[in-house]
PDB file of C-alpha atoms in Angstrom:
ATOM      1  CA  MET I1192     -21.238  16.638  -3.466  1.00  0.00           C
ATOM      2  CA  ASN I1193     -24.507  15.090  -2.328  1.00  0.00           C
ATOM      3  CA  ASN I1194     -24.655  12.074  -0.016  1.00  0.00           C
ATOM      4  CA  ASP I1195     -25.441   9.556  -2.785  1.00  0.00           C
ATOM      5  CA  ALA I1196     -22.521  10.755  -4.916  1.00  0.00           C
ATOM      6  CA  GLN I1197     -20.192  10.723  -1.882  1.00  0.00           C
ATOM      7  CA  LYS I1198     -21.330   7.202  -0.981  1.00  0.00           C
ATOM      8  CA  LYS I1199     -20.681   5.951  -4.537  1.00  0.00           C
ATOM      9  CA  LEU I1200     -17.245   7.567  -4.559  1.00  0.00           C
ATOM     10  CA  ILE I1201     -16.291   5.947  -1.246  1.00  0.00           C
ATOM     11  CA  GLU I1202     -17.533   2.582  -2.557  1.00  0.00           C
ATOM     12  CA  LYS I1203     -15.240   3.007  -5.586  1.00  0.00           C
ATOM     13  CA  TRP I1204     -12.296   3.892  -3.346  1.00  0.00           C
ATOM     14  CA  SER I1205     -12.891   0.864  -1.116  1.00  0.00           C
ATOM     15  CA  LYS I1206     -13.276  -1.423  -4.151  1.00  0.00           C
ATOM     16  CA  LEU I1207      -9.991  -0.078  -5.558  1.00  0.00           C
ATOM     17  CA  VAL I1208      -8.155  -0.701  -2.287  1.00  0.00           C
ATOM     18  CA  ASP I1209      -9.569  -4.223  -2.012  1.00  0.00           C
ATOM     19  CA  LYS I1210      -8.495  -5.042  -5.583  1.00  0.00           C
ATOM     20  CA  LEU I1211      -5.018  -3.580  -5.027  1.00  0.00           C
ATOM     21  CA  VAL I1212      -4.647  -5.667  -1.861  1.00  0.00           C
ATOM     22  CA  ASP I1213      -5.814  -8.883  -3.553  1.00  0.00           C
ATOM     23  CA  GLN I1214      -3.782  -8.454  -6.738  1.00  0.00           C
ATOM     24  CA  THR I1215      -0.632  -7.366  -4.899  1.00  0.00           C
ATOM     25  CA  ARG I1216      -0.964 -10.354  -2.577  1.00  0.00           C
ATOM     26  CA  SER I1217      -1.307 -12.694  -5.589  1.00  0.00           C
ATOM     27  CA  GLY I1218       1.792 -11.165  -7.211  1.00  0.00           C
ATOM     28  CA  SER I1219       0.011  -9.913 -10.324  1.00  0.00           C
ATOM     29  CA  LEU I1220       0.888  -6.239  -9.706  1.00  0.00           C
ATOM     30  CA  GLN I1221       4.435  -4.939  -9.979  1.00  0.00           C
ATOM     31  CA  TRP I1222       5.017  -1.791  -7.947  1.00  0.00           C
ATOM     32  CA  ALA I1223       8.086   0.453  -8.144  1.00  0.00           C
ATOM     33  CA  GLU I1224       9.666   3.105  -5.938  1.00  0.00           C
ATOM     34  CA  SER I1225       8.436   6.615  -6.521  1.00  0.00           C
ATOM     35  CA  ALA I1226      10.691   9.674  -6.355  1.00  0.00           C
ATOM     36  CA  LYS I1227       9.177  10.457  -2.942  1.00  0.00           C
ATOM     37  CA  SER I1228      10.379   8.645   0.168  1.00  0.00           C
ATOM     38  CA  ASN I1229       8.027   5.942   1.480  1.00  0.00           C
ATOM     39  CA  GLU I1230       5.841   6.145  -1.630  1.00  0.00           C
ATOM     40  CA  TYR I1231       5.363   3.501  -4.319  1.00  0.00           C
ATOM     41  CA  ILE I1232       3.949   3.714  -7.813  1.00  0.00           C
ATOM     42  CA  LEU I1233       1.946   1.354  -9.986  1.00  0.00           C
ATOM     43  CA  ASN I1234       1.588   2.056 -13.704  1.00  0.00           C
ATOM     44  CA  VAL I1235      -1.922   1.348 -14.943  1.00  0.00           C
ATOM     45  CA  GLY I1236      -2.036   2.039 -18.668  1.00  0.00           C
ATOM     46  CA  ASP I1237      -1.273   5.741 -19.086  1.00  0.00           C
ATOM     47  CA  ASN I1238      -2.200   6.436 -15.454  1.00  0.00           C
ATOM     48  CA  ASN I1239      -0.420   5.925 -12.127  1.00  0.00           C
ATOM     49  CA  ILE I1240      -1.499   4.909  -8.672  1.00  0.00           C
ATOM     50  CA  LYS I1241       0.730   6.063  -5.849  1.00  0.00           C
ATOM     51  CA  LEU I1242       0.608   4.501  -2.400  1.00  0.00           C
ATOM     52  CA  GLY I1243       2.342   6.215   0.466  1.00  0.00           C
ATOM     53  CA  SER I1244       2.321   7.057   4.120  1.00  0.00           C
ATOM     54  CA  ALA I1245       2.337  10.410   5.857  1.00  0.00           C
ATOM     55  CA  GLN I1246       1.374  11.944   9.174  1.00  0.00           C
ATOM     56  CA  ASN I1247      -2.012  13.465   9.898  1.00  0.00           C
ATOM     57  CA  ARG I1248      -2.621  16.598  11.989  1.00  0.00           C
ATOM     58  CA  ASP I1249      -2.234  14.547  15.184  1.00  0.00           C
ATOM     59  CA  GLU I1250       1.138  13.231  13.938  1.00  0.00           C
ATOM     60  CA  GLN I1251      -0.279   9.722  13.498  1.00  0.00           C
ATOM     61  CA  VAL I1252       0.484   7.607  10.451  1.00  0.00           C
ATOM     62  CA  LEU I1253      -2.035   7.564   7.644  1.00  0.00           C
ATOM     63  CA  TYR I1254      -1.869   5.757   4.324  1.00  0.00           C
ATOM     64  CA  TYR I1255      -2.920   7.467   1.116  1.00  0.00           C
ATOM     65  CA  VAL I1256      -3.743   6.541  -2.447  1.00  0.00           C
ATOM     66  CA  ARG I1257      -3.153   9.135  -5.171  1.00  0.00           C
ATOM     67  CA  ILE I1258      -4.295   8.622  -8.759  1.00  0.00           C
ATOM     68  CA  GLU I1259      -2.563  10.551 -11.528  1.00  0.00           C
ATOM     69  CA  ASN I1260      -3.456  10.819 -15.188  1.00  0.00           C
ATOM     70  CA  GLY I1261      -0.936  10.449 -18.009  1.00  0.00           C
ATOM     71  CA  PHE I1262       0.175  14.061 -17.561  1.00  0.00           C
ATOM     72  CA  GLY I1263       1.052  13.513 -13.877  1.00  0.00           C
ATOM     73  CA  GLU I1264      -1.927  15.525 -12.670  1.00  0.00           C
ATOM     74  CA  VAL I1265      -3.579  14.273  -9.481  1.00  0.00           C
ATOM     75  CA  VAL I1266      -7.155  13.381 -10.427  1.00  0.00           C
ATOM     76  CA  GLU I1267      -8.116  11.611  -7.195  1.00  0.00           C
ATOM     77  CA  GLN I1268      -6.671  11.280  -3.732  1.00  0.00           C
ATOM     78  CA  PHE I1269      -7.915   9.668  -0.544  1.00  0.00           C
ATOM     79  CA  ASP I1270      -6.538   8.103   2.612  1.00  0.00           C
ATOM     80  CA  ASP I1271      -7.501   5.535   5.216  1.00  0.00           C
ATOM     81  CA  GLU I1272      -9.186   8.200   7.350  1.00  0.00           C
ATOM     82  CA  ASP I1273     -11.513   9.096   4.470  1.00  0.00           C
ATOM     83  CA  LEU I1274     -12.615   5.476   4.223  1.00  0.00           C
ATOM     84  CA  ASP I1275     -12.669   4.577   7.910  1.00  0.00           C
ATOM     85  CA  GLY I1276     -14.635   7.697   8.757  1.00  0.00           C
ATOM     86  CA  VAL I1277     -17.558   6.250   6.802  1.00  0.00           C
ATOM     87  CA  MET I1278     -16.952   2.495   6.815  1.00  0.00           C
ATOM     88  CA  ALA I1279     -15.886   1.957  10.421  1.00  0.00           C
ATOM     89  CA  LYS I1280     -14.586  -1.558  11.043  1.00  0.00           C
ATOM     90  CA  PRO I1281     -12.198  -2.871  13.705  1.00  0.00           C
ATOM     91  CA  TYR I1282      -8.455  -3.165  13.056  1.00  0.00           C
ATOM     92  CA  PRO I1283      -7.102  -4.927  10.928  1.00  0.00           C
ATOM     93  CA  GLU I1284     -10.256  -5.183   8.776  1.00  0.00           C
ATOM     94  CA  ASN I1285     -10.515  -1.394   8.631  1.00  0.00           C
ATOM     95  CA  TYR I1286      -8.880   0.537   5.807  1.00  0.00           C
ATOM     96  CA  PHE I1287      -6.013   1.720   7.974  1.00  0.00           C
ATOM     97  CA  GLY I1288      -5.172  -1.961   8.508  1.00  0.00           C
ATOM     98  CA  LYS I1289      -5.681  -2.858   4.847  1.00  0.00           C
ATOM     99  CA  LEU I1290      -3.555   0.019   3.549  1.00  0.00           C
ATOM    100  CA  GLU I1291      -0.897  -0.556   6.220  1.00  0.00           C
ATOM    101  CA  ASP I1292      -0.650  -4.211   5.145  1.00  0.00           C
ATOM    102  CA  LEU I1293      -0.638  -3.263   1.447  1.00  0.00           C
ATOM    103  CA  HIS I1294       2.089  -0.661   2.014  1.00  0.00           C
ATOM    104  CA  SER I1295       4.186  -3.236   3.872  1.00  0.00           C
ATOM    105  CA  LYS I1296       3.741  -5.880   1.143  1.00  0.00           C
ATOM    106  CA  VAL I1297       4.575  -3.365  -1.592  1.00  0.00           C
ATOM    107  CA  ARG I1298       7.678  -2.175   0.294  1.00  0.00           C
ATOM    108  CA  ARG I1299       8.869  -5.789   0.667  1.00  0.00           C
ATOM    109  CA  GLN I1300       8.203  -6.447  -3.036  1.00  0.00           C
ATOM    110  CA  VAL I1301      10.016  -3.323  -4.221  1.00  0.00           C
ATOM    111  CA  THR I1302      13.023  -3.742  -1.926  1.00  0.00           C
ATOM    112  CA  GLY I1303      13.309  -7.503  -2.528  1.00  0.00           C
ATOM    113  CA  ALA I1304      13.257  -8.033   1.238  1.00  0.00           C
ATOM    114  CA  ASP I1305      12.044 -11.653   1.047  1.00  0.00           C
ATOM    115  CA  GLU I1306      14.719 -12.651  -1.478  1.00  0.00           C
ATOM    116  CA  ILE I1307      17.427 -10.938   0.577  1.00  0.00           C
ATOM    117  CA  LEU I1308      16.256 -12.667   3.744  1.00  0.00           C
ATOM    118  CA  ASP I1309      16.289 -16.033   1.923  1.00  0.00           C
ATOM    119  CA  GLU I1310      19.848 -15.373   0.671  1.00  0.00           C
ATOM    120  CA  ILE I1311      21.047 -14.499   4.170  1.00  0.00           C
ATOM    121  CA  LEU I1312      19.435 -17.589   5.682  1.00  0.00           C
ATOM    122  CA  GLU I1313      20.942 -19.792   2.967  1.00  0.00           C
ATOM    123  CA  TRP I1314      24.387 -18.256   3.500  1.00  0.00           C
ATOM    124  CA  LEU I1315      24.135 -18.741   7.269  1.00  0.00           C
ATOM    125  CA  GLN I1316      23.034 -22.351   6.773  1.00  0.00           C
ATOM    126  CA  GLU I1317      25.964 -23.078   4.442  1.00  0.00           C
ATOM    127  CA  ASN I1318      28.493 -21.334   6.689  1.00  0.00           C
ATOM    128  CA  GLU I1319      27.350 -22.791   9.984  1.00  0.00           C
ATOM    129  CA  PRO I1320      30.310 -23.785  12.153  1.00  0.00           C
ATOM    130  CA  ILE I1321      31.011 -27.505  12.282  1.00  0.00           C
ATOM    131  CA  PRO I1322      30.625 -28.802  15.845  1.00  0.00           C
ATOM    132  CA  PHE I1323      33.604 -30.726  17.268  1.00  0.00           C
TER     133      PHE I1323
END
C-alpha cells in the first residue's frame, strides 16, 4: 500500500474511533458482550464492530477494533499502536487513551455498573444505622 493510501486508511480509522467515542459517550450506541472475554460488539446494519483488549509482544495492553461483515469475516482490524505510531499525541489524547476510555465506558454500559452502583448506594442510604 502506498503512503497516500495508508494515510487515508489511518484517517478513516481515527475518524471511526472518534465517532465511536462520541456516540458511546452520548448514549446513542448500544454495545453488547461478545463471546470472547473482554471484547464487546456493536451491530451496525449487517456488519459488526468488535472492541477488545489484548497484550502486545511486550505484554502491554493494547486496544483493538475489528470490523466484520455480515458473514462474520474480518474485513478490517487495527489497534491503538497502529494509530499512535503515525498520529503521535500525548496520553490521554492519543489513541491508546481514547480506546482505553471507550473500552471502559462500553464495559460499564454492558455490565450495568453505574446502575448497580446507584442501587448499592441507595440501599446503603436507606439502611444506614440510626444514631442514638
